[in-house]
Amino acid sequence: AQKITQTQPGMFVQEKEAVTLDCTYDTSDPSYGLFWYKQPSSGEMIFLIYQGSYDQQNATEGRYSLNFQKARKSANLVISASQLGDSAMYFCAMSRNTGNQFYFGTGTSLTVIP
Amino acid sequence: DTGVSQDPRHKITKRGQNVTFRCDPISEHNRLYWYRQTLGQGPEFLTYFQNEAQLEKSRLLSDRFSAERPKGSFSTLEIQRTEQGDSAMYLCASSLAPGGVVPSYEQYFGPGTRLTVT
C-alpha cells in the first residue's frame, strides 16, 4: 500500500530564512513520482515541484528544492529565502508509476514570521 | 484555456438531495481526477478518467457517487441522497498522461466546489 507521512503539523520560519518540510513515503512500486503542492488559505492547490524515483539529481524550481533520499524514502521540501507569501499549507504527494492515482499527506502548515 | 475550472464554487444542500458538480480541465489534458478534501486533511482520491474512460475508483466512492466524462472533455460528479458526511471540498485536477507531447505527471487543480449538507 502507498502512504505519505508528514509529521510536522505546523512550522514557523523567519522571513528570508530557509525551511525544510519533511515527507516520508512508503511504496513497493519500483517507479513512482513525488510532488509538493502549496495550498494557500484561498484553497487552490498549486503545483510546486516534482521528483521522479529514477531521477539522479534532486529537483529544483526557483526557491524550491526537493531533497530526495531514496534509501530513506524521504522527499523533503526545502524553501530558501522564505517570503511572507509562502505562508500556506504544504502537501507532499506520491503517484504510482502510471500516475493513475495520487496519495497525499496530511499537510504541514507553514507560517512565515516577518 | 488558462486552467481547470469548477462549477459551482459553493453548494449548500439539504440532506437527501442530489447534487452535481462540473469540472472543465485544461483542454489538452487527457486525464481528469476527482478528489475530496475535508478540513485539516490532504485530498483523498475518488476517481480518475483517461479520456472518456473511468479507469479507477476509490473504495471511498460509495454507490451514491457517480462520475462521468462523456466526451473526454468536461466531467461531472453526482452525489445522490447527500449525507452530512459528504460535506467537504471537492477538487478536480487534470494532467497529461505519460506518452503525450509533453509527458508529465503533474496535476493541475481547479478551485474546488465546497459542499455543505445541512
mmCIF file of N, CA and C in Angstrom, chain A residues 31 33 35 37 39 42-47 50 89 91 95-107, chain B residues 9 31 33 35 37 40-45 48 56-58 89 91 95 97-98 105-111:
data_model
loop_
_atom_site.group_PDB
_atom_site.id
_atom_site.type_symbol
_atom_site.label_atom_id
_atom_site.label_comp_id
_atom_site.label_asym_id
_atom_site.label_seq_id
_atom_site.Cartn_x
_atom_site.Cartn_y
_atom_site.Cartn_z
ATOM 1 N N SER A 31 8.745 2.279 -9.565
ATOM 2 C CA SER A 31 8.761 3.598 -10.210
ATOM 3 C C SER A 31 7.597 4.426 -9.684
ATOM 4 N N GLY A 33 6.358 8.826 -8.593
ATOM 5 C CA GLY A 33 6.662 10.257 -8.621
ATOM 6 C C GLY A 33 6.339 10.880 -7.280
ATOM 7 N N PHE A 35 5.698 14.672 -5.321
ATOM 8 C CA PHE A 35 5.269 16.034 -5.618
ATOM 9 C C PHE A 35 5.118 16.821 -4.321
ATOM 10 N N TYR A 37 2.792 20.277 -3.215
ATOM 11 C CA TYR A 37 1.786 21.266 -3.569
ATOM 12 C C TYR A 37 1.651 22.255 -2.424
ATOM 13 N N GLN A 39 -1.061 25.003 -0.722
ATOM 14 C CA GLN A 39 -2.476 25.371 -0.672
ATOM 15 C C GLN A 39 -2.632 26.599 0.227
ATOM 16 N N SER A 42 -6.766 30.604 0.371
ATOM 17 C CA SER A 42 -7.811 30.720 -0.656
ATOM 18 C C SER A 42 -8.269 29.356 -1.177
ATOM 19 N N GLY A 43 -7.489 28.317 -0.955
ATOM 20 C CA GLY A 43 -7.951 26.961 -1.238
ATOM 21 C C GLY A 43 -7.387 26.279 -2.456
ATOM 22 N N GLU A 44 -6.867 27.014 -3.433
ATOM 23 C CA GLU A 44 -6.401 26.328 -4.631
ATOM 24 C C GLU A 44 -5.101 25.582 -4.359
ATOM 25 N N MET A 45 -4.941 24.445 -4.987
ATOM 26 C CA MET A 45 -3.719 23.641 -4.874
ATOM 27 C C MET A 45 -2.770 24.072 -5.982
ATOM 28 N N ILE A 46 -1.572 24.451 -5.589
ATOM 29 C CA ILE A 46 -0.597 24.956 -6.547
ATOM 30 C C ILE A 46 0.572 23.989 -6.615
ATOM 31 N N PHE A 47 0.851 23.471 -7.803
ATOM 32 C CA PHE A 47 1.967 22.555 -8.002
ATOM 33 C C PHE A 47 3.284 23.304 -7.821
ATOM 34 N N TYR A 50 8.376 18.480 -8.725
ATOM 35 C CA TYR A 50 8.211 17.046 -8.998
ATOM 36 C C TYR A 50 9.577 16.357 -9.002
ATOM 37 N N MET A 89 -0.570 25.962 3.567
ATOM 38 C CA MET A 89 -0.430 24.519 3.808
ATOM 39 C C MET A 89 0.396 23.930 2.678
ATOM 40 N N PHE A 91 1.497 20.243 0.950
ATOM 41 C CA PHE A 91 1.182 18.826 0.878
ATOM 42 C C PHE A 91 2.223 18.097 0.037
ATOM 43 N N SER A 95 2.689 9.648 -6.678
ATOM 44 C CA SER A 95 1.901 8.966 -7.705
ATOM 45 C C SER A 95 2.534 7.617 -7.997
ATOM 46 N N ARG A 96 1.698 6.696 -8.397
ATOM 47 C CA ARG A 96 2.218 5.410 -8.837
ATOM 48 C C ARG A 96 2.815 5.569 -10.222
ATOM 49 N N ASN A 97 3.450 4.591 -10.697
ATOM 50 C CA ASN A 97 4.215 4.664 -11.933
ATOM 51 C C ASN A 97 3.472 5.333 -13.076
ATOM 52 N N THR A 98 2.228 4.937 -13.257
ATOM 53 C CA THR A 98 1.491 5.465 -14.397
ATOM 54 C C THR A 98 0.742 6.745 -14.073
ATOM 55 N N GLY A 99 0.919 7.226 -12.869
ATOM 56 C CA GLY A 99 0.256 8.472 -12.485
ATOM 57 C C GLY A 99 -1.241 8.355 -12.420
ATOM 58 N N ASN A 100 -1.738 7.137 -12.205
ATOM 59 C CA ASN A 100 -3.180 6.971 -12.225
ATOM 60 C C ASN A 100 -3.821 7.201 -10.867
ATOM 61 N N GLN A 101 -3.051 7.316 -9.849
ATOM 62 C CA GLN A 101 -3.619 7.609 -8.537
ATOM 63 C C GLN A 101 -2.564 8.331 -7.719
ATOM 64 N N PHE A 102 -3.025 9.343 -7.044
ATOM 65 C CA PHE A 102 -2.137 10.151 -6.230
ATOM 66 C C PHE A 102 -2.513 9.999 -4.774
ATOM 67 N N TYR A 103 -1.496 9.973 -3.931
ATOM 68 C CA TYR A 103 -1.700 9.851 -2.495
ATOM 69 C C TYR A 103 -1.099 11.082 -1.839
ATOM 70 N N PHE A 104 -1.875 11.720 -0.993
ATOM 71 C CA PHE A 104 -1.443 12.945 -0.349
ATOM 72 C C PHE A 104 -1.219 12.722 1.141
ATOM 73 N N GLY A 105 -0.274 13.470 1.691
ATOM 74 C CA GLY A 105 -0.092 13.504 3.138
ATOM 75 C C GLY A 105 -1.106 14.426 3.785
ATOM 76 N N THR A 106 -1.007 14.567 5.082
ATOM 77 C CA THR A 106 -1.967 15.397 5.822
ATOM 78 C C THR A 106 -1.587 16.866 5.844
ATOM 79 N N GLY A 107 -0.400 17.175 5.339
ATOM 80 C CA GLY A 107 -0.035 18.566 5.188
ATOM 81 C C GLY A 107 0.742 19.144 6.355
ATOM 82 N N ARG B 9 -18.853 26.976 -7.262
ATOM 83 C CA ARG B 9 -17.776 27.078 -6.271
ATOM 84 C C ARG B 9 -18.275 26.699 -4.886
ATOM 85 N N ARG B 31 -6.180 13.354 -18.847
ATOM 86 C CA ARG B 31 -6.544 12.723 -17.580
ATOM 87 C C ARG B 31 -7.265 13.717 -16.681
ATOM 88 N N TYR B 33 -9.114 13.949 -12.710
ATOM 89 C CA TYR B 33 -9.204 13.321 -11.393
ATOM 90 C C TYR B 33 -10.209 14.075 -10.522
ATOM 91 N N TYR B 35 -11.116 14.526 -6.369
ATOM 92 C CA TYR B 35 -10.669 14.317 -5.004
ATOM 93 C C TYR B 35 -11.694 14.942 -4.054
ATOM 94 N N GLN B 37 -11.634 16.705 -0.164
ATOM 95 C CA GLN B 37 -10.767 17.193 0.902
ATOM 96 C C GLN B 37 -11.621 17.719 2.050
ATOM 97 N N GLY B 40 -8.467 20.089 7.363
ATOM 98 C CA GLY B 40 -7.288 19.580 8.054
ATOM 99 C C GLY B 40 -6.677 18.339 7.441
ATOM 100 N N GLN B 41 -7.203 17.933 6.300
ATOM 101 C CA GLN B 41 -6.687 16.727 5.646
ATOM 102 C C GLN B 41 -6.189 17.043 4.252
ATOM 103 N N GLY B 42 -5.385 16.146 3.724
ATOM 104 C CA GLY B 42 -4.999 16.253 2.336
ATOM 105 C C GLY B 42 -6.093 15.712 1.440
ATOM 106 N N PRO B 43 -6.016 16.015 0.158
ATOM 107 C CA PRO B 43 -7.023 15.477 -0.763
ATOM 108 C C PRO B 43 -7.019 13.947 -0.771
ATOM 109 N N GLU B 44 -8.217 13.384 -0.844
ATOM 110 C CA GLU B 44 -8.372 11.932 -0.968
ATOM 111 C C GLU B 44 -8.865 11.613 -2.376
ATOM 112 N N PHE B 45 -8.176 10.707 -3.008
ATOM 113 C CA PHE B 45 -8.529 10.316 -4.369
ATOM 114 C C PHE B 45 -9.911 9.675 -4.398
ATOM 115 N N TYR B 48 -10.620 8.604 -11.383
ATOM 116 C CA TYR B 48 -9.964 9.312 -12.465
ATOM 117 C C TYR B 48 -10.364 8.742 -13.815
ATOM 118 N N GLU B 56 -10.304 4.126 -12.751
ATOM 119 C CA GLU B 56 -10.113 3.700 -11.373
ATOM 120 C C GLU B 56 -11.067 4.448 -10.443
ATOM 121 N N LYS B 57 -11.561 3.733 -9.455
ATOM 122 C CA LYS B 57 -12.444 4.311 -8.458
ATOM 123 C C LYS B 57 -11.965 3.904 -7.083
ATOM 124 N N SER B 58 -11.948 4.847 -6.170
ATOM 125 C CA SER B 58 -11.567 4.540 -4.796
ATOM 126 C C SER B 58 -12.691 3.798 -4.099
ATOM 127 N N MET B 89 -14.730 19.749 0.511
ATOM 128 C CA MET B 89 -14.340 20.414 -0.723
ATOM 129 C C MET B 89 -14.092 19.326 -1.766
ATOM 130 N N LEU B 91 -12.448 18.543 -5.226
ATOM 131 C CA LEU B 91 -11.428 19.091 -6.110
ATOM 132 C C LEU B 91 -11.330 18.275 -7.380
ATOM 133 N N SER B 95 -4.358 16.307 -15.921
ATOM 134 C CA SER B 95 -2.957 16.123 -16.283
ATOM 135 C C SER B 95 -2.870 15.511 -17.668
ATOM 136 N N ALA B 97 -1.326 12.475 -19.672
ATOM 137 C CA ALA B 97 -0.798 11.154 -19.382
ATOM 138 C C ALA B 97 0.588 11.002 -19.981
ATOM 139 N N PRO B 98 1.448 10.209 -19.362
ATOM 140 C CA PRO B 98 2.765 9.939 -19.925
ATOM 141 C C PRO B 98 2.645 9.413 -21.345
ATOM 142 N N TYR B 105 3.653 14.067 -15.172
ATOM 143 C CA TYR B 105 2.758 13.522 -14.164
ATOM 144 C C TYR B 105 2.067 14.610 -13.371
ATOM 145 N N GLU B 106 2.441 15.865 -13.587
ATOM 146 C CA GLU B 106 1.905 16.916 -12.722
ATOM 147 C C GLU B 106 0.409 17.073 -12.919
ATOM 148 N N GLN B 107 -0.271 17.256 -11.821
ATOM 149 C CA GLN B 107 -1.685 17.529 -11.856
ATOM 150 C C GLN B 107 -1.909 19.008 -11.596
ATOM 151 N N TYR B 108 -2.882 19.563 -12.293
ATOM 152 C CA TYR B 108 -3.257 20.948 -12.090
ATOM 153 C C TYR B 108 -4.680 20.973 -11.557
ATOM 154 N N PHE B 109 -4.831 21.643 -10.429
ATOM 155 C CA PHE B 109 -6.092 21.595 -9.712
ATOM 156 C C PHE B 109 -6.983 22.781 -10.025
ATOM 157 N N GLY B 110 -8.287 22.542 -9.972
ATOM 158 C CA GLY B 110 -9.259 23.612 -10.027
ATOM 159 C C GLY B 110 -9.451 24.214 -8.647
ATOM 160 N N PRO B 111 -10.294 25.235 -8.553
ATOM 161 C CA PRO B 111 -10.500 25.923 -7.279
ATOM 162 C C PRO B 111 -11.358 25.150 -6.295
#
